[in-house]
Amino acid sequence: MGYQGLMSDFENAEVAFRLREEIARRRISRAGLAETARLSISTLEKAMSGRRPFTLATIVRLEEALGVSLRNEVEVEATGPALAPQEMGSYARQAVQWIEGEYLTLRASFGEENAVYAYRTEIRWSTTKGHLVFAESDRVDATFQQAGFVSMPNLSGHTYLMTSEVGQYRMIMLGRATRERRMFGLLSTLQVGQGSQLVPVSCPVALLPMDQIAEVEFGLVSDGDAKSTQYRRFLDIALEGDFCRLRR
């Protein structure tokens, strides 16, 4: 039996996540990766969305294009560190499994009043790293997609999605999840200003389990669009529910 026949749905999902993580970390587009790997964008999109399994030939081409193995975490046995590092909260996987999954991420637009920016964030446990990791996808500005680690200190009960790149950080701080596993909080990052200037900026953010939202729409959702009212209602909970505060 070939490698493709041996791969389970979980293993396919693991490879897809590794791809999203690498795409976000390298700030490359799926189309660009497909061209470098000599694959059609349709083949790549279908495999990453789970509509078709990854073949060995496809994985090898992608690994050659990226210069990394996408199968390390699939092949490694679950014998990695039992606890996340102390600086991330020393959490055990069993205690944080509830957070693993895909989320619709909503934040206020930095450039258009009353508009909401929507994209996908996936959180899962990395067996080889021994802690939770996350990766963003389905952003219209793919070059700004983020991938990083998840800190969950028991002292505050907050969850931190951290991107660290050569000393530069971006942080999402989320309050305790609701009974529906919805999380709300604050995003802090850098916004492109005049010329080459980068300006610190913060805004409310919401992470909603993907399976709780019917007909998800990604991208910039402007005031008056079909999903505008629903998305804005969710995002407003961050401030109205006192999950975060903005002060001058």
Coordinates of N, CA, C and O in Angstrom, one line a residue, residues 110-227:
F110 N -8.3 48.6 9.8 CA -7.4 49.8 10.2 C -7.6 50.9 9.2 O -7.1 52.0 9.4
G111 N -8.3 50.7 8.0 CA -8.3 51.7 7.0 C -9.7 52.1 6.6 O -9.9 53.2 6.0
E112 N -10.8 51.4 7.0 CA -12.1 51.7 6.6 C -13.1 51.7 7.8 O -13.2 50.7 8.5
E113 N -13.7 52.8 8.1 CA -14.6 53.0 9.2 C -15.7 52.0 9.2 O -16.4 51.8 8.1
N114 N -16.0 51.3 10.3 CA -17.1 50.4 10.5 C -16.9 49.1 9.7 O -17.8 48.2 9.8
A115 N -15.8 48.9 9.1 CA -15.6 47.7 8.3 C -14.9 46.7 9.2 O -14.2 47.0 10.2
V116 N -15.1 45.4 8.9 CA -14.5 44.3 9.7 C -13.7 43.4 8.8 O -14.0 43.1 7.6
Y117 N -12.5 43.1 9.3 CA -11.6 42.2 8.5 C -11.7 40.8 9.0 O -11.6 40.5 10.2
A118 N -11.9 39.8 8.1 CA -12.2 38.4 8.5 C -11.2 37.5 7.9 O -10.9 37.6 6.7
Y119 N -10.7 36.5 8.6 CA -9.8 35.5 8.1 C -9.8 34.3 9.0 O -10.6 34.2 10.0
R120 N -9.1 33.3 8.6 CA -9.1 32.0 9.4 C -7.8 31.9 10.3 O -6.7 32.2 9.8
T121 N -8.0 31.4 11.5 CA -6.9 31.0 12.3 C -7.1 29.6 12.8 O -8.2 29.2 13.3
E122 N -6.1 28.8 12.7 CA -6.1 27.4 13.1 C -5.1 27.3 14.3 O -4.0 27.7 14.2
I123 N -5.6 26.6 15.4 CA -4.8 26.4 16.6 C -4.7 24.9 16.7 O -5.7 24.2 16.7
R124 N -3.5 24.3 17.0 CA -3.4 22.9 17.2 C -2.1 22.7 18.0 O -1.3 23.5 18.2
W125 N -2.0 21.4 18.5 CA -0.9 21.0 19.3 C 0.2 20.5 18.4 O 0.0 19.7 17.5
S126 N 1.5 21.0 18.6 CA 2.6 20.5 17.8 C 3.3 19.5 18.7 O 3.8 19.7 19.7
T127 N 3.3 18.2 18.1 CA 3.9 17.1 18.9 C 5.4 17.3 19.1 O 6.0 17.1 20.1
T128 N 6.1 17.8 18.0 CA 7.5 17.9 18.1 C 7.9 19.1 19.0 O 9.0 19.0 19.6
K129 N 7.2 20.2 19.0 CA 7.5 21.3 19.8 C 7.0 21.2 21.2 O 7.5 21.9 22.1
G130 N 5.9 20.4 21.4 CA 5.4 20.3 22.8 C 4.6 21.4 23.3 O 4.5 21.7 24.5
H131 N 3.9 22.1 22.4 CA 3.1 23.2 22.8 C 2.1 23.6 21.7 O 2.2 23.1 20.6
L132 N 1.1 24.4 21.9 CA 0.2 24.9 20.9 C 0.8 25.8 20.0 O 1.6 26.7 20.4
V133 N 0.4 25.7 18.7 CA 0.9 26.7 17.7 C -0.4 27.1 16.9 O -1.4 26.5 17.0
F134 N -0.2 28.2 16.2 CA -1.3 28.7 15.4 C -0.8 29.2 14.0 O 0.4 29.5 13.9
A135 N -1.7 29.2 13.1 CA -1.4 29.7 11.7 C -2.6 30.4 11.1 O -3.7 29.9 11.3
E136 N -2.4 31.5 10.5 CA -3.5 32.2 9.8 C -3.6 31.9 8.3 O -2.5 31.6 7.7
S137 N -4.7 32.0 7.8 CA -4.9 31.7 6.3 C -6.2 32.5 5.8 O -6.9 33.0 6.6
D138 N -6.4 32.4 4.5 CA -7.6 33.1 3.9 C -7.6 34.6 4.2 O -8.6 35.2 4.3
R139 N -6.4 35.2 4.3 CA -6.3 36.6 4.4 C -6.1 37.2 3.0 O -5.3 36.7 2.2
V140 N -6.8 38.3 2.7 CA -6.6 38.9 1.3 C -5.3 39.5 1.2 O -4.7 39.6 0.1
D141 N -4.7 39.9 2.3 CA -3.3 40.4 2.3 C -2.4 39.3 2.8 O -1.9 39.3 3.9
A142 N -2.2 38.3 2.0 CA -1.5 37.0 2.4 C -0.1 37.3 2.9 O 0.4 36.5 3.7
T143 N 0.5 38.4 2.4 CA 1.9 38.7 2.9 C 2.0 39.0 4.3 O 3.1 39.0 4.9
F144 N 0.9 39.3 5.0 CA 0.9 39.6 6.4 C 0.3 38.5 7.3 O 0.1 38.7 8.5
Q145 N 0.1 37.3 6.7 CA -0.4 36.2 7.5 C 0.6 35.9 8.6 O 1.8 35.9 8.3
Q146 N 0.1 35.5 9.7 CA 1.0 35.2 10.9 C 1.0 33.7 11.3 O 0.0 33.0 11.0
A147 N 2.0 33.3 11.9 CA 2.1 31.9 12.5 C 3.0 32.0 13.7 O 4.0 32.7 13.6
G148 N 2.6 31.4 14.8 CA 3.5 31.5 16.0 C 3.0 30.5 17.0 O 2.4 29.4 16.8
F149 N 3.3 30.9 18.3 CA 3.0 30.0 19.4 C 1.9 30.5 20.3 O 1.5 31.7 20.2
V150 N 1.3 29.6 21.1 CA 0.2 30.0 22.0 C 0.6 29.9 23.4 O 1.1 28.8 23.9
S151 N 0.5 31.0 24.2 CA 0.8 31.0 25.6 C -0.5 31.0 26.4 O -1.4 31.8 26.1
M152 N -0.6 30.1 27.4 CA -1.8 30.1 28.2 C -1.4 30.0 29.7 O -1.5 28.9 30.3
P153 N -1.0 31.1 30.3 CA -0.6 31.0 31.7 C -1.9 30.9 32.6 O -2.9 31.5 32.4
N154 N -1.7 30.0 33.6 CA -2.9 29.8 34.5 C -3.2 30.9 35.4 O -4.3 31.1 35.9
L155 N -2.2 31.8 35.7 CA -2.4 32.9 36.6 C -3.5 33.8 36.2 O -4.3 34.2 37.0
S156 N -3.6 34.2 34.9 CA -4.6 35.2 34.5 C -5.7 34.5 33.8 O -6.8 35.1 33.7
G157 N -5.5 33.3 33.2 CA -6.5 32.6 32.4 C -6.7 33.2 31.0 O -7.6 32.8 30.3
H158 N -5.8 34.1 30.6 CA -5.8 34.6 29.3 C -5.0 33.7 28.3 O -4.2 32.9 28.7
T159 N -5.3 33.9 27.0 CA -4.6 33.2 26.0 C -3.9 34.2 25.1 O -4.5 35.2 24.7
Y160 N -2.7 33.9 24.8 CA -1.9 34.8 24.0 C -1.4 34.1 22.7 O -0.8 33.0 22.7
L161 N -1.8 34.7 21.5 CA -1.3 34.2 20.3 C -0.1 35.1 19.9 O -0.3 36.3 19.5
M162 N 1.1 34.6 19.9 CA 2.3 35.4 19.7 C 3.0 35.1 18.4 O 3.3 33.9 18.1
T163 N 3.4 36.1 17.7 CA 4.3 36.0 16.6 C 5.6 36.6 16.9 O 5.6 37.8 17.4
S164 N 6.7 35.9 16.8 CA 8.0 36.4 17.1 C 8.9 36.2 15.9 O 9.1 35.1 15.4
E165 N 9.4 37.3 15.3 CA 10.2 37.3 14.1 C 11.3 38.2 14.2 O 11.2 39.4 14.2
V166 N 12.5 37.6 14.4 CA 13.8 38.4 14.6 C 13.6 39.6 15.6 O 14.0 40.7 15.3
G167 N 13.0 39.3 16.7 CA 12.8 40.3 17.7 C 11.5 41.1 17.6 O 11.3 42.0 18.5
Q168 N 10.8 41.0 16.5 CA 9.6 41.8 16.3 C 8.4 40.9 16.7 O 8.3 39.8 16.3
Y169 N 7.5 41.5 17.5 CA 6.3 40.7 18.0 C 5.0 41.3 17.6 O 4.9 42.5 17.4
R170 N 4.0 40.4 17.4 CA 2.6 40.7 17.3 C 1.9 39.9 18.2 O 2.2 38.7 18.4
M171 N 0.9 40.5 18.9 CA 0.2 39.7 20.0 C -1.3 39.9 19.9 O -1.8 41.0 19.7
I172 N -2.0 38.8 20.1 CA -3.4 38.8 20.3 C -3.6 38.3 21.8 O -3.2 37.2 22.1
M173 N -4.3 39.1 22.6 CA -4.6 38.7 24.0 C -6.1 38.4 24.1 O -6.9 39.3 23.9
L174 N -6.4 37.2 24.5 CA -7.8 36.8 24.6 C -8.2 36.5 26.0 O -7.5 35.8 26.7
G175 N -9.4 36.9 26.4 CA -10.0 36.6 27.7 C -10.5 35.2 27.7 O -10.4 34.4 26.8
R176 N -11.0 34.7 28.9 CA -11.5 33.4 29.0 C -12.6 33.1 28.0 O -13.4 34.0 27.7
A177 N -12.6 31.9 27.5 CA -13.5 31.5 26.4 C -14.9 31.4 27.1 O -15.1 31.1 28.2
T178 N -15.9 31.7 26.3 CA -17.3 31.5 26.7 C -17.7 30.1 26.6 O -16.9 29.2 26.2
R179 N -18.9 29.7 27.0 CA -19.3 28.3 27.0 C -19.4 27.8 25.6 O -19.3 26.6 25.3
E180 N -19.5 28.7 24.6 CA -19.5 28.3 23.2 C -18.1 28.3 22.6 O -17.9 28.1 21.4
R181 N -17.1 28.4 23.4 CA -15.7 28.4 23.0 C -15.3 29.6 22.2 O -14.4 29.6 21.4
R182 N -16.1 30.7 22.3 CA -15.8 31.9 21.6 C -14.8 32.7 22.5 O -15.0 32.8 23.7
M183 N -13.9 33.4 21.8 CA -12.9 34.2 22.6 C -12.8 35.6 22.0 O -12.9 35.8 20.8
F184 N -12.6 36.5 22.9 CA -12.6 38.0 22.6 C -11.5 38.7 23.3 O -11.1 38.3 24.4
G185 N -10.9 39.7 22.7 CA -9.8 40.4 23.3 C -9.3 41.5 22.4 O -10.0 42.2 21.7
L186 N -7.9 41.6 22.5 CA -7.3 42.8 21.8 C -6.1 42.3 21.0 O -5.3 41.4 21.4
L187 N -6.0 42.9 19.8 CA -4.8 42.6 18.9 C -3.9 43.8 18.9 O -4.4 45.0 18.8
S188 N -2.6 43.6 19.1 CA -1.6 44.7 19.0 C -0.6 44.3 18.0 O 0.0 43.3 18.0
T189 N -0.4 45.3 17.0 CA 0.6 45.0 15.9 C 1.1 46.3 15.4 O 1.0 47.4 16.1
L190 N 1.8 46.3 14.3 CA 2.3 47.4 13.6 C 1.5 47.7 12.3 O 1.3 46.7 11.5
Q191 N 1.1 48.9 12.1 CA 0.4 49.3 10.8 C 1.4 50.1 10.0 O 2.2 50.9 10.5
V192 N 1.3 49.9 8.7 CA 2.1 50.7 7.8 C 1.6 52.1 7.7 O 0.4 52.4 7.5
G193 N 2.5 53.0 8.0 CA 2.2 54.4 8.0 C 2.7 55.1 6.7 O 2.7 54.5 5.7
Q194 N 3.1 56.4 6.9 CA 3.6 57.1 5.7 C 5.0 56.6 5.3 O 5.8 56.4 6.2
G195 N 5.2 56.4 4.1 CA 6.5 55.9 3.6 C 6.8 54.5 4.2 O 6.0 53.6 4.1
S196 N 7.9 54.4 4.8 CA 8.4 53.2 5.4 C 8.1 53.1 6.9 O 8.5 52.2 7.6
Q197 N 7.3 54.1 7.4 CA 7.0 54.2 8.8 C 6.1 53.1 9.3 O 5.1 52.7 8.6
L198 N 6.3 52.5 10.4 CA 5.4 51.5 11.0 C 4.9 52.1 12.3 O 5.7 52.6 13.2
V199 N 3.6 52.0 12.5 CA 3.0 52.7 13.7 C 2.3 51.6 14.6 O 1.5 50.8 14.0
P200 N 2.5 51.6 15.9 CA 1.8 50.6 16.7 C 0.3 50.9 16.7 O -0.1 52.1 16.8
V201 N -0.5 49.8 16.7 CA -1.9 50.0 16.6 C -2.6 48.8 17.3 O -2.0 47.7 17.3
S202 N -3.7 49.0 17.9 CA -4.5 48.0 18.6 C -5.9 48.1 18.3 O -6.4 49.2 17.9
C203 N -6.6 47.0 18.3 CA -8.0 46.9 18.0 C -8.7 45.7 18.7 O -8.0 44.7 19.0
P204 N -10.0 45.7 18.9 CA -10.7 44.5 19.4 C -10.6 43.4 18.4 O -10.5 43.6 17.2
V205 N -10.6 42.1 18.9 CA -10.6 41.0 18.0 C -11.5 39.9 18.6 O -11.7 39.8 19.8
A206 N -12.0 39.0 17.7 CA -12.9 37.9 18.1 C -12.5 36.7 17.4 O -12.2 36.7 16.2
L207 N -12.4 35.5 18.1 CA -12.2 34.2 17.5 C -13.4 33.4 17.7 O -13.7 33.1 18.9
L208 N -14.0 32.9 16.7 CA -15.3 32.1 16.8 C -15.1 30.8 16.1 O -14.6 30.7 15.0
P209 N -15.4 29.7 16.8 CA -15.3 28.4 16.1 C -15.9 28.4 14.7 O -17.1 28.8 14.6
M210 N -15.2 27.9 13.7 CA -15.6 28.0 12.4 C -17.0 27.3 12.1 O -17.8 27.7 11.3
D211 N -17.2 26.2 12.8 CA -18.4 25.4 12.6 C -19.7 26.1 13.2 O -20.8 25.6 13.0
Q212 N -19.5 27.2 13.9 CA -20.6 27.9 14.4 C -21.1 29.0 13.5 O -22.1 29.6 13.8
I213 N -20.4 29.2 12.4 CA -20.8 30.3 11.5 C -21.2 29.8 10.2 O -20.5 29.1 9.5
A214 N -22.4 30.1 9.8 CA -22.9 29.6 8.5 C -22.5 30.5 7.4 O -22.4 31.7 7.5
E215 N -22.0 30.0 6.3 CA -21.6 30.7 5.1 C -20.6 31.8 5.4 O -20.8 33.0 5.3
V216 N -19.4 31.3 5.9 CA -18.4 32.2 6.3 C -17.9 33.0 5.1 O -17.7 32.6 4.0
E217 N -17.6 34.3 5.3 CA -17.1 35.2 4.3 C -15.8 35.8 4.8 O -15.7 36.3 5.9
F218 N -14.7 35.7 4.0 CA -13.4 36.2 4.4 C -13.1 37.5 3.7 O -13.8 37.8 2.7
G219 N -12.2 38.2 4.2 CA -11.7 39.4 3.5 C -12.3 40.7 4.3 O -12.7 40.6 5.4
L220 N -12.3 41.8 3.6 CA -12.8 43.0 4.1 C -14.3 43.1 4.0 O -14.8 43.1 2.8
V221 N -15.0 43.1 5.1 CA -16.5 43.2 5.1 C -16.9 44.6 5.4 O -16.8 45.0 6.6
S222 N -17.4 45.3 4.4 CA -17.7 46.7 4.6 C -19.1 46.9 5.2 O -19.9 46.0 5.1
D223 N -19.3 48.1 5.7 CA -20.6 48.4 6.3 C -21.7 48.3 5.1 O -21.5 48.9 4.1
G224 N -22.7 47.5 5.4 CA -23.7 47.3 4.4 C -23.6 46.0 3.6 O -24.6 45.5 3.0
D225 N -22.5 45.3 3.7 CA -22.3 43.9 3.1 C -23.2 42.9 3.9 O -23.6 43.2 5.0
A226 N -23.4 41.8 3.2 CA -24.3 40.8 3.8 C -24.0 40.3 5.2 O -24.8 40.2 6.0
K227 N -22.7 40.2 5.5 CA -22.2 39.7 6.8 C -21.9 40.8 7.7 O -21.4 40.5 8.9

